[in-house]
Amino acid sequence: MKKILSILVLLPVFLISCSEDWLDLKPTTEVVSTEAIKNLVDADYAINGIYSTFQSYEYYGARMQYYADVTGDDMQATGTNKRSSQYYMMISNTDNVYSSLWSLPNKVIRLTNNVLSQIDDLEVTASETDKKNDIKGQALALRALALFDVTRVFGNTYLKDNGASLGGCVITELVGPDYAPARNTVSECYTQIISDLTTALPLLKATKNDGKINRWAAKTLLSRVYLYKGDNANALIQAEEAITGATSNGYRLWTNSEYGSSTAAWKSKFTPEVLFEVVNNVSDRAGNDGIAYLMLRSGYNDIVLTNDFLTILKEDPNDVRHLITKLETSSSSFNKTEKVYLLKYTGPESDVRNANVIVIRLSEAYLNAAESAVKTSDNDKATTYLEAIVKRANPANSVVGTVTLEQVIKERRKEFVGEGHRQFDAMRNNETVSRIGGWHIPGLIPEVQSYNRDYFHAILPIPRYEKDANPNMVQNPGYSL
C-alpha cells in the first residue's frame, strides 16, 4: 500500500513527524504537489495511498485508537515512559504534543482534495461509472473522517457550546504552498463533515469493500457525527438505515460464540461485523509501534485495562467479553504484580503486528441507535437495539423496563474499550472522568484524576510549529504559545 504513494509528490517527512521537529516552519495544511490523475487506475492508486496514511502508527495504526481510551477511565499506560504515557497523564503542551493527530488528518484532507479536484474530469465508459463514483465517494468519506478526527481531538465537544469554539480547518480545494488558513468553528467543521458524508453515501458501494470504506461504514459514521452534534433524530435515522442496509448486504453481528472464539471475530480479518478496517500484513504494517504490539504483554507492554473498567465488566461473570481480556503477573516500580490486558488486536497469524485495525463495526450502529432512541424517548427502539448487544454478550440477559442513558453508556464502554471511543463519549455526554481507582500511576496530578469537559487538557494544544508556520492559527484556551 505504501508503495503506491509514489504517484503523489508528498510533503517532506518532517511534516508528519512528532513535535520535536516543530522548528521546520511549514504548515501542515500546505498542499501536496499534484500528479495528474489520468484514469481510474491512477485514481484508485491515489485512494490507496490515503489508506496508507490511516495505517500509520501515528494515526489509526495506534494513536487514534488509544488516545480516547487512555485519556478516559477504561485503559491506562503501564508507566511514565510508555508511548501512551503523555496522553494518559495529560501533560501535553505546545512544545511536546505529538503532532500527528493534527498533521496526518490534515494530510488526508490534502490528498483527498487532490483526488476530488480531478475525478469529475475523468472520461470513463458506462461500465466504469460505478467505479468512478465509488472512488469519489471514498475520497469524500475519508475527508469527512479526517476532519471529524482533528475537530474532536483539538476542538471542544459540540455540545459544550453548540459548536462555537474552534476546531479544525475546513479546506475543500487545492491551495498553494503559502496558504495559511484560520481554524473554523466546531459547528462549521460539522457542517462540512455532514455535507461530505451525505454527498458520499449514494456514490459509495453498498457491497463489502474489504479494507475500504463503503456506504454502511459511512452511514454509521454519519450517525456518530449526528450523535456527537446532539441531533439525535438524525442519528437514529442513519443508524437504523446502516443496520438495515448492512444486513441486506451480508453484514451481521458476531455471535456470542464467535466473539470469544480463539479463531473467529478478533482473530480474523474482514469478518461480517466489521464495516471498515485498516489493513496490515507482514510487508505493510505499523510495526512495533502499532496498537497490537503496544497492548501485548510480551510486546511493548504499554497499555492495560483499568480496575474501573474491570469492575464494570465483572458485574456479569458470564459476559463473553471476559474472554478477550487476560490477567498476567508482572513486577514494576509501582508494586503491582497483576495487570489485565486487552486481546482485541490479535489477528489471524502468529504475529499480532499483522492484525487489521478495526475502525467501524456494525455494533456501533446498534449502540448509536440505542442511545439516540433513549434521547428521543423511543423506548421500544432503545430496547431493541440495546438488547442485540446485551444478548450477544450473554444470551441469558435481556433488557427490560425503561432504558436509561447510563445503561447505554455502560454498554458502550464494555463493547468499545480499546477502539478509541471512551473520552469522546464522556465529554459529549458531559460526564466526569474519574481515574482514581486501582493502581493508576502516582504521577497523575489531581486535575487529571477527575475532570470534565471544562478542563482545558480535555483537548490537545495546537503544536507550536503550526503557529510558528501560520500566523492565522489560534491556540486553544489554557495553553500558551
Coordinates of C-alpha atoms in Angstrom, one line a residue:
M1 CA 0.0 0.0 0.0
K2 CA 2.8 2.4 0.9
K3 CA 4.5 1.9 -2.5
I4 CA 1.6 3.4 -4.4
L5 CA 2.1 6.8 -2.7
S6 CA 4.8 7.3 -5.4
I7 CA 2.1 8.7 -7.7
L8 CA 1.9 11.8 -5.5
V9 CA 4.7 14.2 -4.7
L10 CA 4.3 14.2 -0.9
L11 CA 5.3 16.7 1.7
P12 CA 8.6 16.2 3.4
V13 CA 8.6 13.6 6.1
F14 CA 9.1 16.2 8.9
L15 CA 5.5 17.4 8.4
I16 CA 4.2 14.1 9.7
S17 CA 6.7 13.5 12.4
C18 CA 6.4 14.2 16.1
S19 CA 6.7 17.6 17.8
E20 CA 10.5 17.6 18.2
D21 CA 10.6 18.8 14.5
W22 CA 8.5 21.9 15.1
L23 CA 11.3 24.2 14.1
D24 CA 10.7 23.2 10.4
L25 CA 8.4 26.1 9.7
K26 CA 5.9 24.7 7.2
P27 CA 2.2 24.5 8.0
T28 CA 0.6 21.0 7.8
T29 CA -2.1 22.5 5.6
E30 CA 0.5 23.1 2.9
V31 CA -0.7 21.4 -0.3
V32 CA 0.9 18.4 -1.9
S33 CA 2.1 18.9 -5.4
T34 CA -0.4 17.2 -7.6
E35 CA 0.3 14.4 -10.0
A36 CA -2.2 14.2 -12.9
I37 CA -4.8 11.5 -12.4
K38 CA -5.4 10.4 -15.9
N39 CA -7.6 7.4 -15.5
L40 CA -9.3 5.2 -12.9
V41 CA -6.2 3.2 -12.2
D42 CA -4.4 6.4 -11.2
A43 CA -7.4 7.4 -9.1
D44 CA -7.5 4.1 -7.3
Y45 CA -3.8 4.2 -6.6
A46 CA -4.3 7.7 -5.1
I47 CA -7.1 6.4 -2.8
N48 CA -4.9 3.5 -1.7
G49 CA -2.2 6.0 -0.8
I50 CA -4.7 7.8 1.5
Y51 CA -5.5 4.5 3.3
S52 CA -1.7 4.1 3.8
T53 CA -1.8 7.4 5.8
F54 CA -4.5 6.0 8.0
Q55 CA -2.4 2.9 8.5
S56 CA 0.5 4.9 10.2
Y57 CA 1.0 4.1 13.9
E58 CA 0.8 7.9 14.4
Y59 CA -2.8 7.8 13.2
Y60 CA -5.2 4.8 13.1
G61 CA -2.3 2.4 13.4
A62 CA -2.2 3.2 17.1
R63 CA -2.5 6.8 18.4
M64 CA -6.1 7.5 17.2
Q65 CA -7.1 4.1 18.7
Y66 CA -5.7 4.6 22.2
Y67 CA -5.9 8.4 22.6
A68 CA -9.5 8.4 23.8
D69 CA -9.1 5.3 25.9
V70 CA -6.1 6.3 28.0
T71 CA -7.4 9.8 28.5
G72 CA -10.6 8.2 29.7
D73 CA -11.2 5.8 32.6
D74 CA -11.0 2.4 30.9
M75 CA -7.4 2.0 29.9
Q76 CA -4.1 3.3 31.1
A77 CA -0.4 3.4 30.4
T78 CA 1.7 0.9 32.4
G79 CA 4.4 3.5 33.2
T80 CA 5.5 7.1 32.8
N81 CA 7.9 6.3 29.9
K82 CA 5.4 4.5 27.6
R83 CA 4.2 5.6 24.2
S84 CA 0.8 6.3 25.6
S85 CA 2.0 8.0 28.8
Q86 CA 1.8 11.6 27.6
Y87 CA -1.8 11.2 26.6
Y88 CA -2.6 9.2 29.7
M89 CA -1.0 11.6 32.1
M90 CA -2.5 14.6 30.1
I91 CA 0.8 16.5 30.2
S92 CA 0.8 17.7 26.6
N93 CA 1.9 21.3 25.9
T94 CA 2.6 23.2 22.7
D95 CA 6.2 22.0 22.6
N96 CA 5.8 18.3 23.5
V97 CA 2.5 17.4 22.0
Y98 CA 2.6 14.5 19.5
S99 CA 1.7 16.5 16.4
S100 CA 0.5 13.6 14.2
L101 CA -3.2 13.8 15.3
W102 CA -3.1 17.3 13.8
S103 CA -0.8 16.7 10.8
L104 CA -2.0 13.4 9.5
P105 CA -5.7 14.2 9.3
N106 CA -4.7 17.4 7.5
K107 CA -2.6 15.3 5.2
V108 CA -5.5 13.1 4.4
I109 CA -7.6 16.2 3.6
R110 CA -4.9 17.4 1.2
L111 CA -4.7 14.1 -0.5
T112 CA -8.5 13.7 -0.8
N113 CA -8.7 17.2 -2.2
N114 CA -6.2 16.2 -4.9
V115 CA -8.4 13.3 -5.9
L116 CA -11.7 15.3 -5.7
S117 CA -10.2 18.1 -7.9
Q118 CA -9.7 15.7 -10.8
I119 CA -12.1 12.8 -10.5
D120 CA -15.0 14.5 -12.2
D121 CA -13.0 15.3 -15.3
L122 CA -12.1 11.7 -15.9
E123 CA -13.7 10.3 -19.0
V124 CA -14.9 6.8 -18.4
T125 CA -17.1 4.2 -20.1
A126 CA -20.6 3.3 -18.9
S127 CA -19.2 0.2 -17.2
E128 CA -16.7 2.3 -15.3
T129 CA -19.1 4.8 -13.9
D130 CA -19.8 3.0 -10.7
K131 CA -16.1 2.6 -10.0
K132 CA -15.6 6.3 -10.6
N133 CA -18.4 7.2 -8.3
D134 CA -17.1 4.9 -5.6
I135 CA -13.7 6.4 -5.7
K136 CA -15.2 9.9 -5.4
G137 CA -17.4 8.6 -2.5
Q138 CA -14.4 7.2 -0.7
A139 CA -12.5 10.4 -1.0
L140 CA -15.4 12.4 0.4
A141 CA -16.0 10.0 3.3
L142 CA -12.3 9.8 4.2
R143 CA -12.1 13.6 4.1
A144 CA -15.0 13.8 6.5
L145 CA -13.5 11.2 8.8
A146 CA -10.2 13.1 8.9
L147 CA -11.8 16.5 9.6
F148 CA -14.0 14.8 12.3
D149 CA -10.9 13.4 13.9
V150 CA -8.9 16.6 14.1
T151 CA -12.0 18.5 15.3
R152 CA -12.8 16.2 18.1
V153 CA -9.2 15.9 19.3
F154 CA -8.4 19.6 19.1
G155 CA -11.8 21.2 19.5
N156 CA -14.3 21.1 22.3
T157 CA -17.2 18.7 22.0
Y158 CA -20.0 20.3 20.0
L159 CA -22.5 20.0 22.9
K160 CA -20.3 22.1 25.3
D161 CA -21.1 25.4 23.5
N162 CA -23.2 24.5 20.4
G163 CA -20.0 24.3 18.3
A164 CA -18.9 27.9 18.9
S165 CA -15.3 27.0 19.8
L166 CA -12.5 26.4 17.3
G167 CA -12.0 23.0 15.7
G168 CA -10.0 22.1 12.6
C169 CA -9.5 23.9 9.3
V170 CA -12.2 23.4 6.6
I171 CA -10.2 23.1 3.3
T172 CA -12.1 21.7 0.3
E173 CA -9.9 22.8 -2.6
L174 CA -6.3 22.6 -3.6
V175 CA -4.3 25.5 -2.3
G176 CA -0.8 26.9 -2.7
P177 CA 2.2 26.4 -0.5
D178 CA 1.8 29.8 1.2
Y179 CA -1.8 29.1 2.2
A180 CA -2.2 29.9 5.9
P181 CA -5.8 29.1 7.0
A182 CA -7.5 30.1 10.2
R183 CA -9.3 27.5 12.2
N184 CA -13.0 27.1 11.7
T185 CA -15.5 26.7 14.4
V186 CA -16.6 23.2 15.5
S187 CA -20.0 24.0 14.1
E188 CA -18.5 24.9 10.7
C189 CA -16.5 21.7 10.7
Y190 CA -19.5 19.6 11.5
T191 CA -21.4 21.3 8.6
Q192 CA -18.6 20.2 6.2
I193 CA -18.3 16.7 7.7
I194 CA -22.1 16.1 7.3
S195 CA -22.1 17.6 3.8
D196 CA -19.2 15.3 2.7
L197 CA -20.8 12.2 4.2
T198 CA -24.2 13.0 2.8
T199 CA -22.8 13.5 -0.7
A200 CA -20.6 10.4 -0.4
L201 CA -23.4 8.0 0.6
P202 CA -25.1 7.4 -2.8
L203 CA -21.8 7.2 -4.5
L204 CA -20.3 4.5 -2.3
K205 CA -20.5 0.8 -2.9
A206 CA -23.2 -0.9 -0.9
T207 CA -21.4 -4.3 -1.0
K208 CA -18.4 -5.3 1.0
N209 CA -15.2 -3.5 0.0
D210 CA -12.5 -5.1 2.2
G211 CA -10.1 -2.6 3.6
K212 CA -12.0 0.4 2.2
I213 CA -14.9 2.5 3.5
N214 CA -18.3 1.6 1.9
R215 CA -21.8 3.0 2.2
W216 CA -22.7 1.4 5.5
A217 CA -19.5 2.3 7.2
A218 CA -20.0 5.9 6.1
K219 CA -23.7 5.9 7.2
T220 CA -22.6 4.5 10.6
L221 CA -20.0 7.3 10.8
L222 CA -22.7 9.8 9.9
S223 CA -24.9 8.5 12.7
R224 CA -21.9 9.0 15.1
V225 CA -21.4 12.6 13.9
Y226 CA -25.1 13.4 14.5
L227 CA -24.9 11.8 17.9
Y228 CA -21.8 14.0 18.8
K229 CA -23.7 17.0 17.5
G230 CA -26.8 16.3 19.6
D231 CA -29.0 15.8 16.5
N232 CA -30.5 12.6 17.9
A233 CA -33.3 12.2 15.5
N234 CA -31.0 12.1 12.5
A235 CA -28.5 9.9 14.4
L236 CA -31.3 7.4 14.9
I237 CA -32.3 7.5 11.2
Q238 CA -28.8 7.0 10.0
A239 CA -28.0 4.2 12.4
E240 CA -31.2 2.3 11.6
E241 CA -30.5 2.7 7.8
A242 CA -27.0 1.5 8.4
I243 CA -28.2 -1.6 10.2
T244 CA -30.9 -2.4 7.5
G245 CA -28.5 -1.8 4.6
A246 CA -25.6 -3.6 6.0
T247 CA -27.6 -6.6 7.0
S248 CA -29.1 -6.8 3.5
N249 CA -25.5 -6.8 2.1
G250 CA -24.2 -9.7 4.2
Y251 CA -23.1 -8.0 7.4
R252 CA -24.3 -9.2 10.8
L253 CA -23.3 -9.0 14.4
W254 CA -20.8 -11.7 15.6
T255 CA -22.5 -14.4 17.6
N256 CA -21.7 -15.0 21.2
S257 CA -19.5 -18.0 20.4
E258 CA -17.7 -16.1 17.6
Y259 CA -17.0 -13.1 19.9
G260 CA -14.9 -15.1 22.4
S261 CA -13.6 -17.7 20.0
S262 CA -9.9 -18.3 19.6
T263 CA -10.3 -18.3 15.8
A264 CA -13.3 -16.1 14.9
A265 CA -14.1 -12.4 15.4
W266 CA -11.0 -10.7 16.8
K267 CA -8.7 -13.4 15.3
S268 CA -9.9 -12.9 11.8
K269 CA -9.9 -10.3 9.1
F270 CA -12.9 -9.0 7.1
T271 CA -15.5 -10.6 9.3
P272 CA -19.3 -9.9 8.9
E273 CA -19.4 -7.4 11.8
V274 CA -16.6 -5.1 10.6
L275 CA -17.7 -2.3 8.3
F276 CA -14.3 -0.6 7.9
E277 CA -10.8 -1.8 9.0
V278 CA -7.3 -0.6 8.2
V279 CA -5.3 -3.5 6.6
N280 CA -2.0 -4.7 7.9
N281 CA 0.2 -7.6 6.6
V282 CA 3.7 -8.8 7.0
S283 CA 5.2 -6.5 4.4
D284 CA 3.0 -3.4 5.1
R285 CA 2.1 -2.6 8.7
A286 CA 2.6 -0.1 11.5
G287 CA 5.2 -2.4 13.1
N288 CA 6.3 -2.5 16.7
D289 CA 4.6 0.9 17.3
G290 CA 1.3 -0.4 16.1
I291 CA -1.6 -0.8 18.5
A292 CA -1.4 -4.6 18.7
Y293 CA 2.2 -4.6 19.9
L294 CA 1.6 -1.8 22.4
M295 CA -1.1 -3.8 24.1
L296 CA 0.8 -7.1 24.1
R297 CA 2.4 -8.2 27.3
S298 CA 5.4 -9.7 25.5
G299 CA 5.5 -6.7 23.2
Y300 CA 5.9 -3.1 24.4
N301 CA 3.6 -3.8 27.3
D302 CA 2.3 -0.2 27.1
I303 CA -1.5 -0.2 27.8
V304 CA -3.7 -2.2 30.1
L305 CA -7.3 -2.2 31.4
T306 CA -8.1 -0.2 34.5
N307 CA -9.7 -1.5 37.6
D308 CA -12.6 0.8 37.0
F309 CA -13.3 -0.9 33.7
L310 CA -12.9 -4.4 35.1
T311 CA -15.3 -3.6 37.9
I312 CA -18.0 -2.9 35.3
L313 CA -17.2 -6.0 33.3
K314 CA -17.2 -8.2 36.5
E315 CA -20.8 -7.2 37.1
D316 CA -21.6 -10.2 34.9
P317 CA -19.1 -13.0 35.2
N318 CA -20.6 -14.7 32.2
D319 CA -20.2 -11.8 29.8
V320 CA -18.3 -13.1 26.7
R321 CA -16.1 -10.0 26.7
H322 CA -14.2 -11.5 29.7
L323 CA -12.7 -13.9 27.0
I324 CA -10.9 -11.0 25.3
T325 CA -9.1 -10.0 28.5
K326 CA -6.1 -11.7 30.0
L327 CA -4.7 -11.5 33.6
E328 CA -0.9 -11.6 33.7
T329 CA 1.5 -11.1 36.6
S330 CA 4.4 -8.7 36.3
S331 CA 6.6 -6.7 38.6
S332 CA 7.2 -2.9 38.3
S333 CA 8.2 0.1 40.3
F334 CA 4.5 0.7 41.1
N335 CA 4.4 -2.6 43.1
K336 CA 1.7 -4.0 41.0
T337 CA 2.0 -7.7 40.2
E338 CA -1.2 -8.2 38.2
K339 CA -2.3 -6.4 35.1
V340 CA -5.2 -7.2 32.7
Y341 CA -4.5 -7.0 29.0
L342 CA -7.0 -6.5 26.2
L343 CA -6.9 -9.1 23.4
K344 CA -8.8 -7.3 20.6
Y345 CA -5.7 -6.8 18.4
T346 CA -4.5 -10.3 17.9
G347 CA -5.1 -11.1 14.3
P348 CA -5.2 -14.5 12.4
E349 CA -1.5 -15.0 12.3
S350 CA 1.1 -15.7 15.0
D351 CA 2.5 -12.2 14.7
V352 CA 0.0 -9.8 16.2
R353 CA 1.5 -6.9 14.2
N354 CA -0.3 -8.2 11.2
A355 CA -3.7 -7.7 12.8
N356 CA -6.0 -5.3 11.0
V357 CA -7.2 -2.3 12.9
I358 CA -11.0 -2.1 13.3
V359 CA -12.3 1.5 12.8
I360 CA -16.1 1.0 12.4
R361 CA -18.2 -2.0 13.5
L362 CA -21.9 -2.8 12.9
S363 CA -22.3 -3.0 16.7
E364 CA -21.7 0.8 16.8
A365 CA -24.7 1.3 14.6
Y366 CA -26.8 -0.7 17.1
L367 CA -25.5 1.3 20.1
N368 CA -25.8 4.6 18.3
A369 CA -29.4 3.7 17.6
A370 CA -30.0 2.7 21.2
E371 CA -28.5 5.9 22.5
S372 CA -30.3 8.2 20.1
A373 CA -33.6 6.3 20.8
V374 CA -33.1 7.0 24.5
K375 CA -32.6 10.6 23.9
T376 CA -35.6 10.9 21.6
S377 CA -37.8 8.9 24.2
D378 CA -38.4 5.9 21.9
N379 CA -38.0 3.2 24.5
D380 CA -39.1 0.4 22.2
K381 CA -36.3 1.1 19.7
A382 CA -33.8 1.7 22.6
T383 CA -34.7 -1.7 24.0
T384 CA -34.5 -3.5 20.6
Y385 CA -31.1 -2.1 19.7
L386 CA -29.5 -2.4 23.1
E387 CA -30.8 -5.9 23.6
A388 CA -29.0 -7.1 20.5
I389 CA -25.7 -6.2 22.1
V390 CA -26.6 -7.3 25.6
K391 CA -27.8 -10.7 24.5
R392 CA -24.8 -11.2 22.3
A393 CA -22.6 -10.6 25.4
N394 CA -24.7 -13.0 27.5
P395 CA -27.7 -14.8 25.9
A396 CA -29.2 -15.3 29.4
N397 CA -29.6 -11.5 29.7
S398 CA -32.4 -9.2 28.4
V399 CA -33.3 -5.6 28.5
V400 CA -36.4 -4.8 30.5
G401 CA -38.2 -1.6 31.6
T402 CA -37.2 1.9 30.6
V403 CA -33.7 2.0 29.1
T404 CA -31.6 4.8 30.6
L405 CA -28.7 6.7 29.1
E406 CA -26.5 5.2 31.9
Q407 CA -27.2 1.7 30.6
V408 CA -26.3 2.6 27.1
I409 CA -23.1 4.4 28.1
K410 CA -22.0 1.4 30.3
E411 CA -22.6 -1.0 27.3
R412 CA -20.6 1.3 25.0
R413 CA -17.7 1.2 27.5
K414 CA -17.8 -2.6 27.6
E415 CA -18.2 -3.0 23.9
F416 CA -15.8 -0.4 22.5
V417 CA -12.9 -0.5 25.0
G418 CA -9.6 -0.1 23.2
E419 CA -11.3 1.1 20.0
G420 CA -10.9 4.8 20.6
H421 CA -14.3 6.0 21.9
R422 CA -14.4 6.4 25.6
Q423 CA -13.2 10.0 26.3
F424 CA -15.1 11.4 23.3
D425 CA -18.3 9.7 24.6
A426 CA -17.7 11.0 28.1
M427 CA -17.1 14.6 27.0
R428 CA -20.2 14.8 24.7
N429 CA -22.4 13.4 27.4
N430 CA -21.0 15.8 30.0
E431 CA -19.6 13.1 32.2
T432 CA -16.9 13.5 34.8
V433 CA -14.0 11.1 34.0
S434 CA -12.6 9.7 37.3
R435 CA -9.3 7.9 37.2
I436 CA -8.6 7.3 40.8
G437 CA -9.3 3.6 41.4
G438 CA -6.9 0.8 41.4
W439 CA -3.2 1.4 40.7
H440 CA -3.2 4.5 38.5
I441 CA 0.3 5.9 38.1
P442 CA 1.2 8.1 41.1
G443 CA 2.4 10.8 38.7
L444 CA -1.2 11.7 37.8
I445 CA -1.8 15.2 39.0
P446 CA -5.1 15.8 40.9
E447 CA -6.6 17.8 37.9
V448 CA -6.5 14.8 35.7
Q449 CA -7.6 12.2 38.3
S450 CA -11.1 13.7 38.0
Y451 CA -12.0 16.1 35.2
N452 CA -14.8 17.1 32.9
R453 CA -15.1 18.9 29.6
D454 CA -14.3 22.3 31.1
Y455 CA -10.8 21.2 31.9
F456 CA -8.6 22.6 29.2
H457 CA -6.5 19.5 28.9
A458 CA -9.6 17.6 27.7
I459 CA -8.5 18.7 24.2
L460 CA -5.0 18.9 22.8
P461 CA -3.0 22.0 22.1
I462 CA -2.2 23.1 18.6
P463 CA 1.5 22.3 18.1
R464 CA 3.9 25.2 18.4
Y465 CA 5.4 24.6 15.0
E466 CA 1.9 25.1 13.4
K467 CA 1.6 28.5 15.0
D468 CA 5.1 29.5 14.0
A469 CA 4.4 28.5 10.4
N470 CA 0.9 30.0 10.3
P471 CA 0.2 33.4 11.9
N472 CA -3.5 32.8 11.5
M473 CA -3.5 29.8 13.7
V474 CA -5.2 30.4 17.1
Q475 CA -4.2 28.3 20.2
N476 CA -6.7 26.5 22.4
P477 CA -7.6 28.3 25.7
G478 CA -5.4 27.4 28.6
Y479 CA -2.3 26.7 26.5
S480 CA 0.3 29.3 25.9
L481 CA 2.5 29.6 22.8

